[in-house]
Amino acid sequence: MAWRPDGGVWMMMTITIISFVQAEDSYRFFDFRVTYGNVSVNIDVPPTRVILINEKFPGPELDLVTNDNLIINVHNDLDEPFLLSWNGLHLKRNSYQDGVYGTTCPIPPGKNYTYAFNLGDQTGSFFYFPSLGVQKAAGGFGAIRILSRPGIPVPFPQPAGDFTLLVGDWYSGQDYKNITARLDGGRMIPRPYSVLINGNGNTGSRSTSLTVDKGKTYRFRISNVGVELSINVEILGHMLKLVEVEGTYTIQSMYTSLDIHVGQSLSVLVTMDQPPQNYSIVVATRFTHTISEKALILQYSNTKSKKSKFVPIREPDNEIDFSIKQARSIKTNLTAFRQNAEGSYHYGRIKISRTLILESSGGVVNKKQRYAINGVSFVPADTPLKLADYFKIKGVFKEGSIPDKPGRARIRLETAVMGVHHKDFLEIVFQNRELFVQTYHLDGYNFWVVGIGNRWSTWSHASRREYNLRNAISRSTTQVYPKSWTAVYVALDNVGMWNFRSEFWARQYLGQQFYFRVYSPANSTDEYPLPKNALLCGRASNRHRRDFIP
Ligand SMILES: *[C@@H]1O[C@H](CO)[C@@H](O)[C@H](O)[C@H]1NC(C)=O
Ligand SMILES: *[C@@H]1O[C@H](CO)[C@@H](O)[C@H](O)[C@H]1NC(C)=O
Ligand SMILES: *[C@@H]1O[C@H](CO)[C@@H](O)[C@H](O)[C@H]1NC(C)=O
Ligand SMILES: *[C@@H]1O[C@H](CO)[C@@H](O)[C@H](O)[C@H]1NC(C)=O
Ligand SMILES: *[C@@H]1O[C@H](CO)[C@@H](O)[C@H](O)[C@H]1NC(C)=O
Ligand SMILES: *[C@@H]1O[C@H](CO)[C@@H](O)[C@H](O)[C@H]1NC(C)=O
């Protein structure tokens, strides 16, 4: 089953014992205080309760450098448990710090927990977010940007500025606890109401413009931190040069607008080559009938002109086909410097050790609406799965509780864990039989998006002939188009308990997720030990840690 590095094809570095702290790397300390606030994001709805980090919505940006050691002390001043997770960051051999309920005990109200991890060899654009319940629908998220170390070449000139746009749909005017109660009661998922850019809806009260100089080139990092819908971003009159997707440098192609599906991040370079005036950055929901959009003003410095001549470019009839074509054009730049070190440029030649075909479904179980993957709707256990593994507590979860292929059986509730071997090479096919765009994310990994089907197509073995086995994009979050499929390859080189989920947040809350248990026969070199300060809860509450490896 397990693949082996054969004949130099697999260029992964040999795993050596790396202690948590690498002496030459810098320490970065952050103190995050999590509180509630009332924010009016839209003029036409009363202020809504949001989750603030250090009084900010969105939370403060983490500006980091490759190999930083992060020490983030999170103080939970909410009236309920809280956890932060790191969307797209690769915590190497360290799922304890992933901050999802399957790996980490929630921080109780009034308490704090200090995350500590090394960033390793990654650069790019990511974000953090609250992982419990539907807290993400109330904010609590913020951008993460990781720069290369000085002197390490980057495949484009230093931009004149680096802007972050956290965009997403928003259930405006509804308290997140009401939404939780509604979902717990088995009722329908509410529709998002509006679009936010950096926490702003259609309110005029907060700063909504960016100032740029004519002739200069700027980097814009854009993440879709929303709860359900795909977002299209366009800067009127300007072309977007895509350079990075979730930590991978791309072939630098030009786009008039880009689709960013929920949970995804990317960077574009934009040259200010137009007559000096104000331009709108238009952020609009995609593939929905009720288009919601929001514009941010891009203001050229020393603007005198009063005119504004650019109108959005719309592709109204075939948004899906346009989007599929665009998605297929996004590829890894194989000659760019410093692609993530564990990335193999020869993934297309590795033998697949196992194929999973994953299909979503919805249905009513015990009179409540639930969502499932391969017929299994995830229910959290009373104890984090990773702690159950560490303390060898039986009966918390059962490996193999989710099948490799969809079946015909009715939806069942289960603490679903897929057991996989360290160093397996997986092919995962997402088959979407529903009528809307789905998005899936895997923690702890990037995967190669080798194939995206046409509309109205079902994956079959013959679909493999269409795969891009040379320069597919490597990312952590992929969309799956309606009545279509997406295929990815994953090299399981990161031991741990890793969350796999739908990024449609209410659906993941109602069961559309599971955990990959990437297992290596108990070998201390493959994984960090349980952190000294780890919170213990559930059936692990009264346990004592085994010896630490210093
Ligand atoms: C938000 O507003 C409500 C109603 O005015 C108030 O009761 C609550 O204390 C406010 N919360 C915060 C955190 O300011
Ligand atoms: C909580 O914060 C204090 C400092 O405010 C720190 O000394 C302590 O280690 C933190 N606790 C945990 C579990 O991280
Ligand atoms: C790929 O990266 C190289 C090295 O940085 C750069 O010179 C080249 O322009 C990039 N190629 C494309 C097609 O984007
Ligand atoms: C929340 O639910 C309560 C009880 O159903 C209702 O009275 C209140 O108006 C709701 N508030 C918001 C902001 O959704
Ligand atoms: C350009 O945008 C700025 C900031 O929003 C605004 O103050 C200014 O009036 C705008 N100028 C024009 C010509 O629209
Ligand atoms: C654990 O790693 C050591 C050192 O690499 C190796 O000698 C040993 O065989 C490994 N044990 C298992 C169970 O894989």
mmCIF file of C-alpha atoms in Angstrom, residues 149-401:
data_model
loop_
_atom_site.group_PDB
_atom_site.id
_atom_site.type_symbol
_atom_site.label_atom_id
_atom_site.label_comp_id
_atom_site.label_asym_id
_atom_site.label_seq_id
_atom_site.Cartn_x
_atom_site.Cartn_y
_atom_site.Cartn_z
ATOM 1 C CA ARG A 149 12.939 35.368 4.392
ATOM 2 C CA PRO A 150 14.963 38.337 3.135
ATOM 3 C CA GLY A 151 17.290 37.245 0.366
ATOM 4 C CA ILE A 152 15.118 34.330 -0.728
ATOM 5 C CA PRO A 153 13.970 35.065 -4.283
ATOM 6 C CA VAL A 154 10.276 35.473 -5.036
ATOM 7 C CA PRO A 155 9.008 35.050 -8.629
ATOM 8 C CA PHE A 156 7.969 38.697 -9.059
ATOM 9 C CA PRO A 157 9.395 42.114 -8.204
ATOM 10 C CA GLN A 158 8.748 43.547 -4.766
ATOM 11 C CA PRO A 159 5.278 45.179 -4.972
ATOM 12 C CA ALA A 160 4.782 48.819 -3.914
ATOM 13 C CA GLY A 161 2.207 47.699 -1.354
ATOM 14 C CA ASP A 162 0.520 44.586 0.016
ATOM 15 C CA PHE A 163 -3.248 44.855 0.610
ATOM 16 C CA THR A 164 -5.490 42.257 2.202
ATOM 17 C CA LEU A 165 -9.125 41.786 1.238
ATOM 18 C CA LEU A 166 -11.112 39.445 3.452
ATOM 19 C CA VAL A 167 -14.310 38.975 1.491
ATOM 20 C CA GLY A 168 -17.339 36.815 2.105
ATOM 21 C CA ASP A 169 -21.060 36.466 2.438
ATOM 22 C CA TRP A 170 -22.693 37.396 5.743
ATOM 23 C CA TYR A 171 -25.926 36.491 7.538
ATOM 24 C CA SER A 172 -26.642 40.132 8.276
ATOM 25 C CA GLY A 173 -28.887 41.058 11.175
ATOM 26 C CA GLN A 174 -29.015 37.558 12.624
ATOM 27 C CA ASP A 175 -27.306 36.697 15.846
ATOM 28 C CA TYR A 176 -25.036 33.685 15.404
ATOM 29 C CA LYS A 177 -26.556 31.980 18.442
ATOM 30 C CA ASN A 178 -29.956 32.237 16.802
ATOM 31 C CA ILE A 179 -28.509 30.584 13.716
ATOM 32 C CA THR A 180 -27.001 27.859 15.882
ATOM 33 C CA ALA A 181 -30.345 27.276 17.607
ATOM 34 C CA ARG A 182 -32.052 27.123 14.244
ATOM 35 C CA LEU A 183 -29.603 24.511 12.926
ATOM 36 C CA ASP A 184 -29.718 22.521 16.157
ATOM 37 C CA GLY A 185 -33.496 22.507 15.847
ATOM 38 C CA GLY A 186 -33.169 20.875 12.451
ATOM 39 C CA ARG A 187 -34.561 23.802 10.526
ATOM 40 C CA MET A 188 -33.389 25.139 7.168
ATOM 41 C CA ILE A 189 -30.075 26.905 6.795
ATOM 42 C CA PRO A 190 -30.655 30.662 6.439
ATOM 43 C CA ARG A 191 -29.508 32.457 3.287
ATOM 44 C CA PRO A 192 -26.612 34.875 3.567
ATOM 45 C CA TYR A 193 -27.843 38.412 3.260
ATOM 46 C CA SER A 194 -24.927 40.516 2.136
ATOM 47 C CA VAL A 195 -21.247 40.694 1.217
ATOM 48 C CA LEU A 196 -18.522 42.109 3.438
ATOM 49 C CA ILE A 197 -15.081 43.391 2.530
ATOM 50 C CA ASN A 198 -12.774 43.640 5.534
ATOM 51 C CA GLY A 199 -15.797 43.781 7.820
ATOM 52 C CA ASN A 200 -17.648 46.453 5.863
ATOM 53 C CA GLY A 201 -21.072 46.016 4.367
ATOM 54 C CA ASN A 202 -23.043 48.861 2.852
ATOM 55 C CA THR A 203 -22.375 51.227 5.679
ATOM 56 C CA GLY A 204 -20.698 54.523 4.954
ATOM 57 C CA SER A 205 -19.293 54.938 8.414
ATOM 58 C CA ARG A 206 -16.029 53.045 8.109
ATOM 59 C CA SER A 207 -13.074 53.594 5.832
ATOM 60 C CA THR A 208 -13.694 51.960 2.489
ATOM 61 C CA SER A 209 -10.954 53.161 0.203
ATOM 62 C CA LEU A 210 -7.401 52.179 -0.674
ATOM 63 C CA THR A 211 -4.954 54.739 -2.031
ATOM 64 C CA VAL A 212 -2.446 53.837 -4.736
ATOM 65 C CA ASP A 213 0.096 55.637 -6.926
ATOM 66 C CA LYS A 214 -0.182 55.644 -10.681
ATOM 67 C CA GLY A 215 2.329 53.411 -12.432
ATOM 68 C CA LYS A 216 3.052 51.214 -9.411
ATOM 69 C CA THR A 217 2.208 47.550 -8.910
ATOM 70 C CA TYR A 218 0.474 46.290 -5.764
ATOM 71 C CA ARG A 219 -0.188 42.870 -4.336
ATOM 72 C CA PHE A 220 -3.742 42.095 -3.215
ATOM 73 C CA ARG A 221 -4.241 39.030 -1.039
ATOM 74 C CA ILE A 222 -7.843 37.919 -1.170
ATOM 75 C CA SER A 223 -9.472 35.275 1.034
ATOM 76 C CA ASN A 224 -13.089 34.157 0.998
ATOM 77 C CA VAL A 225 -13.852 33.975 4.723
ATOM 78 C CA GLY A 226 -17.593 33.615 4.154
ATOM 79 C CA VAL A 227 -19.991 30.854 5.088
ATOM 80 C CA GLU A 228 -21.379 29.547 1.836
ATOM 81 C CA LEU A 229 -21.098 31.425 -1.437
ATOM 82 C CA SER A 230 -18.454 31.787 -4.115
ATOM 83 C CA ILE A 231 -17.275 35.350 -4.633
ATOM 84 C CA ASN A 232 -16.095 37.091 -7.785
ATOM 85 C CA VAL A 233 -13.588 39.935 -7.495
ATOM 86 C CA GLU A 234 -12.924 42.508 -10.162
ATOM 87 C CA ILE A 235 -11.020 45.805 -10.116
ATOM 88 C CA LEU A 236 -12.722 47.896 -12.756
ATOM 89 C CA GLY A 237 -10.448 48.833 -15.636
ATOM 90 C CA HIS A 238 -7.527 46.779 -14.309
ATOM 91 C CA MET A 239 -6.205 43.318 -15.027
ATOM 92 C CA LEU A 240 -5.430 40.902 -12.208
ATOM 93 C CA LYS A 241 -2.203 38.950 -12.532
ATOM 94 C CA LEU A 242 -2.556 35.787 -10.444
ATOM 95 C CA VAL A 243 0.712 34.938 -8.663
ATOM 96 C CA GLU A 244 -0.104 32.777 -5.665
ATOM 97 C CA VAL A 245 -2.815 30.371 -4.512
ATOM 98 C CA GLU A 246 -2.775 29.072 -0.921
ATOM 99 C CA GLY A 247 0.995 29.056 -0.674
ATOM 100 C CA THR A 248 1.830 27.961 -4.236
ATOM 101 C CA TYR A 249 3.298 30.295 -6.849
ATOM 102 C CA THR A 250 1.216 30.063 -10.000
ATOM 103 C CA ILE A 251 1.788 30.540 -13.685
ATOM 104 C CA GLN A 252 1.278 34.277 -13.902
ATOM 105 C CA SER A 253 -1.812 34.657 -16.077
ATOM 106 C CA MET A 254 -3.975 37.753 -16.473
ATOM 107 C CA TYR A 255 -7.668 37.766 -15.549
ATOM 108 C CA THR A 256 -10.392 40.404 -15.769
ATOM 109 C CA SER A 257 -12.006 38.927 -12.651
ATOM 110 C CA LEU A 258 -11.396 35.923 -10.412
ATOM 111 C CA ASP A 259 -13.715 33.489 -8.647
ATOM 112 C CA ILE A 260 -12.730 32.755 -5.075
ATOM 113 C CA HIS A 261 -14.724 29.967 -3.517
ATOM 114 C CA VAL A 262 -15.507 29.837 0.160
ATOM 115 C CA GLY A 263 -12.388 29.012 2.187
ATOM 116 C CA GLN A 264 -9.940 29.839 -0.610
ATOM 117 C CA SER A 265 -7.101 32.386 -0.697
ATOM 118 C CA LEU A 266 -5.012 33.852 -3.502
ATOM 119 C CA SER A 267 -2.783 36.794 -4.419
ATOM 120 C CA VAL A 268 -2.862 38.996 -7.506
ATOM 121 C CA LEU A 269 -0.582 41.752 -8.710
ATOM 122 C CA VAL A 270 -2.287 44.830 -10.123
ATOM 123 C CA THR A 271 -0.497 47.591 -12.003
ATOM 124 C CA MET A 272 -2.061 51.031 -11.702
ATOM 125 C CA ASP A 273 -1.871 51.785 -15.398
ATOM 126 C CA GLN A 274 -5.141 53.665 -15.906
ATOM 127 C CA PRO A 275 -5.956 57.389 -15.928
ATOM 128 C CA PRO A 276 -5.873 58.667 -12.334
ATOM 129 C CA GLN A 277 -9.387 58.591 -10.863
ATOM 130 C CA ASN A 278 -11.378 56.391 -8.515
ATOM 131 C CA TYR A 279 -12.077 52.788 -9.483
ATOM 132 C CA SER A 280 -14.330 50.277 -7.787
ATOM 133 C CA ILE A 281 -13.125 46.950 -6.496
ATOM 134 C CA VAL A 282 -16.305 44.972 -7.050
ATOM 135 C CA VAL A 283 -16.899 41.958 -4.836
ATOM 136 C CA ALA A 284 -20.015 40.011 -5.785
ATOM 137 C CA THR A 285 -21.559 36.674 -4.933
ATOM 138 C CA ARG A 286 -21.496 34.147 -7.762
ATOM 139 C CA PHE A 287 -23.874 31.515 -9.072
ATOM 140 C CA THR A 288 -26.844 32.880 -7.180
ATOM 141 C CA HIS A 289 -29.962 34.605 -8.412
ATOM 142 C CA THR A 290 -29.887 37.266 -5.764
ATOM 143 C CA ILE A 291 -26.589 38.892 -6.584
ATOM 144 C CA SER A 292 -25.186 40.678 -3.623
ATOM 145 C CA GLU A 293 -22.264 42.946 -4.153
ATOM 146 C CA LYS A 294 -20.133 45.510 -2.461
ATOM 147 C CA ALA A 295 -17.521 47.880 -3.822
ATOM 148 C CA LEU A 296 -14.407 49.272 -2.273
ATOM 149 C CA ILE A 297 -12.909 52.420 -3.760
ATOM 150 C CA LEU A 298 -9.458 52.193 -5.248
ATOM 151 C CA GLN A 299 -8.285 55.775 -5.282
ATOM 152 C CA TYR A 300 -5.311 56.955 -7.318
ATOM 153 C CA SER A 301 -3.364 59.518 -5.317
ATOM 154 C CA ASN A 302 -3.668 63.113 -6.596
ATOM 155 C CA THR A 303 -6.944 62.284 -8.351
ATOM 156 C CA LYS A 304 -8.460 65.305 -10.000
ATOM 157 C CA SER A 305 -10.705 63.653 -12.545
ATOM 158 C CA LYS A 306 -14.380 63.473 -11.618
ATOM 159 C CA LYS A 307 -15.291 60.850 -14.141
ATOM 160 C CA SER A 308 -15.652 57.170 -13.617
ATOM 161 C CA LYS A 309 -16.030 55.364 -16.888
ATOM 162 C CA PHE A 310 -15.563 51.697 -16.111
ATOM 163 C CA VAL A 311 -18.437 49.312 -15.686
ATOM 164 C CA PRO A 312 -18.188 45.732 -14.451
ATOM 165 C CA ILE A 313 -17.588 42.980 -16.972
ATOM 166 C CA ARG A 314 -20.274 40.360 -16.471
ATOM 167 C CA GLU A 315 -20.612 36.925 -17.938
ATOM 168 C CA PRO A 316 -24.275 36.426 -17.136
ATOM 169 C CA ASP A 317 -25.283 33.365 -19.145
ATOM 170 C CA ASN A 318 -22.548 30.874 -18.496
ATOM 171 C CA GLU A 319 -20.933 31.761 -15.189
ATOM 172 C CA ILE A 320 -20.271 28.090 -14.435
ATOM 173 C CA ASP A 321 -18.547 27.284 -17.725
ATOM 174 C CA PHE A 322 -16.519 30.482 -17.437
ATOM 175 C CA SER A 323 -15.503 29.523 -13.916
ATOM 176 C CA ILE A 324 -14.527 25.947 -14.908
ATOM 177 C CA LYS A 325 -12.360 27.305 -17.693
ATOM 178 C CA GLN A 326 -10.710 29.737 -15.312
ATOM 179 C CA ALA A 327 -10.145 27.042 -12.672
ATOM 180 C CA ARG A 328 -8.402 24.796 -15.191
ATOM 181 C CA SER A 329 -6.089 27.639 -16.196
ATOM 182 C CA ILE A 330 -4.695 28.005 -12.670
ATOM 183 C CA LYS A 331 -1.450 26.034 -12.590
ATOM 184 C CA THR A 332 1.730 25.729 -10.572
ATOM 185 C CA ASN A 333 4.752 27.595 -11.924
ATOM 186 C CA LEU A 334 7.253 24.759 -11.904
ATOM 187 C CA THR A 335 10.231 27.024 -12.418
ATOM 188 C CA ALA A 336 9.331 29.472 -9.646
ATOM 189 C CA PHE A 337 11.818 29.505 -6.850
ATOM 190 C CA ARG A 338 11.195 27.813 -3.582
ATOM 191 C CA GLN A 339 7.965 25.982 -4.075
ATOM 192 C CA ASN A 340 7.046 24.368 -0.786
ATOM 193 C CA ALA A 341 9.851 21.974 -0.037
ATOM 194 C CA GLU A 342 7.663 18.915 0.374
ATOM 195 C CA GLY A 343 6.032 19.538 -2.996
ATOM 196 C CA SER A 344 7.055 17.039 -5.582
ATOM 197 C CA TYR A 345 7.185 18.228 -9.137
ATOM 198 C CA HIS A 346 6.688 14.641 -10.193
ATOM 199 C CA TYR A 347 3.462 13.796 -8.410
ATOM 200 C CA GLY A 348 2.052 12.508 -11.703
ATOM 201 C CA ARG A 349 4.429 9.551 -11.652
ATOM 202 C CA ILE A 350 3.680 8.287 -8.150
ATOM 203 C CA LYS A 351 1.590 5.178 -7.870
ATOM 204 C CA ILE A 352 -1.840 5.751 -6.325
ATOM 205 C CA SER A 353 -2.233 3.576 -3.257
ATOM 206 C CA ARG A 354 -5.933 4.220 -2.632
ATOM 207 C CA THR A 355 -8.839 5.982 -4.345
ATOM 208 C CA LEU A 356 -11.637 7.654 -2.422
ATOM 209 C CA ILE A 357 -14.804 8.819 -4.093
ATOM 210 C CA LEU A 358 -16.612 11.301 -1.887
ATOM 211 C CA GLU A 359 -20.155 12.430 -2.464
ATOM 212 C CA SER A 360 -22.292 14.806 -0.440
ATOM 213 C CA SER A 361 -25.887 14.252 0.521
ATOM 214 C CA GLY A 362 -28.550 15.760 2.732
ATOM 215 C CA GLY A 363 -31.476 14.211 4.540
ATOM 216 C CA VAL A 364 -33.550 14.096 7.661
ATOM 217 C CA VAL A 365 -32.273 11.969 10.552
ATOM 218 C CA ASN A 366 -34.254 11.808 13.807
ATOM 219 C CA LYS A 367 -36.517 14.558 12.437
ATOM 220 C CA LYS A 368 -33.577 16.917 11.905
ATOM 221 C CA GLN A 369 -31.879 18.151 8.780
ATOM 222 C CA ARG A 370 -28.378 16.642 8.441
ATOM 223 C CA TYR A 371 -25.664 16.587 5.777
ATOM 224 C CA ALA A 372 -23.291 13.746 5.024
ATOM 225 C CA ILE A 373 -20.298 12.561 3.032
ATOM 226 C CA ASN A 374 -20.674 9.041 1.664
ATOM 227 C CA GLY A 375 -23.784 8.622 3.762
ATOM 228 C CA VAL A 376 -22.104 9.434 7.073
ATOM 229 C CA SER A 377 -22.989 12.570 8.998
ATOM 230 C CA PHE A 378 -20.271 13.525 11.452
ATOM 231 C CA VAL A 379 -21.126 13.995 15.108
ATOM 232 C CA PRO A 380 -18.420 15.266 17.468
ATOM 233 C CA ALA A 381 -17.304 12.903 20.216
ATOM 234 C CA ASP A 382 -17.142 13.880 23.890
ATOM 235 C CA THR A 383 -13.336 13.949 23.677
ATOM 236 C CA PRO A 384 -10.992 15.299 20.973
ATOM 237 C CA LEU A 385 -10.073 12.370 18.735
ATOM 238 C CA LYS A 386 -6.394 13.209 18.851
ATOM 239 C CA LEU A 387 -6.390 13.083 22.654
ATOM 240 C CA ALA A 388 -8.269 9.785 22.599
ATOM 241 C CA ASP A 389 -5.474 8.477 20.376
ATOM 242 C CA TYR A 390 -2.758 9.856 22.600
ATOM 243 C CA PHE A 391 -4.210 8.501 25.829
ATOM 244 C CA LYS A 392 -5.404 5.303 24.126
ATOM 245 C CA ILE A 393 -8.982 5.896 25.260
ATOM 246 C CA LYS A 394 -11.152 3.327 23.527
ATOM 247 C CA GLY A 395 -14.618 3.891 22.155
ATOM 248 C CA VAL A 396 -14.324 7.588 21.289
ATOM 249 C CA PHE A 397 -14.202 6.916 17.561
ATOM 250 C CA LYS A 398 -13.979 3.954 15.273
ATOM 251 C CA GLU A 399 -11.605 3.958 12.349
ATOM 252 C CA GLY A 400 -13.179 2.926 9.092
ATOM 253 C CA SER A 401 -16.519 4.395 10.055
#
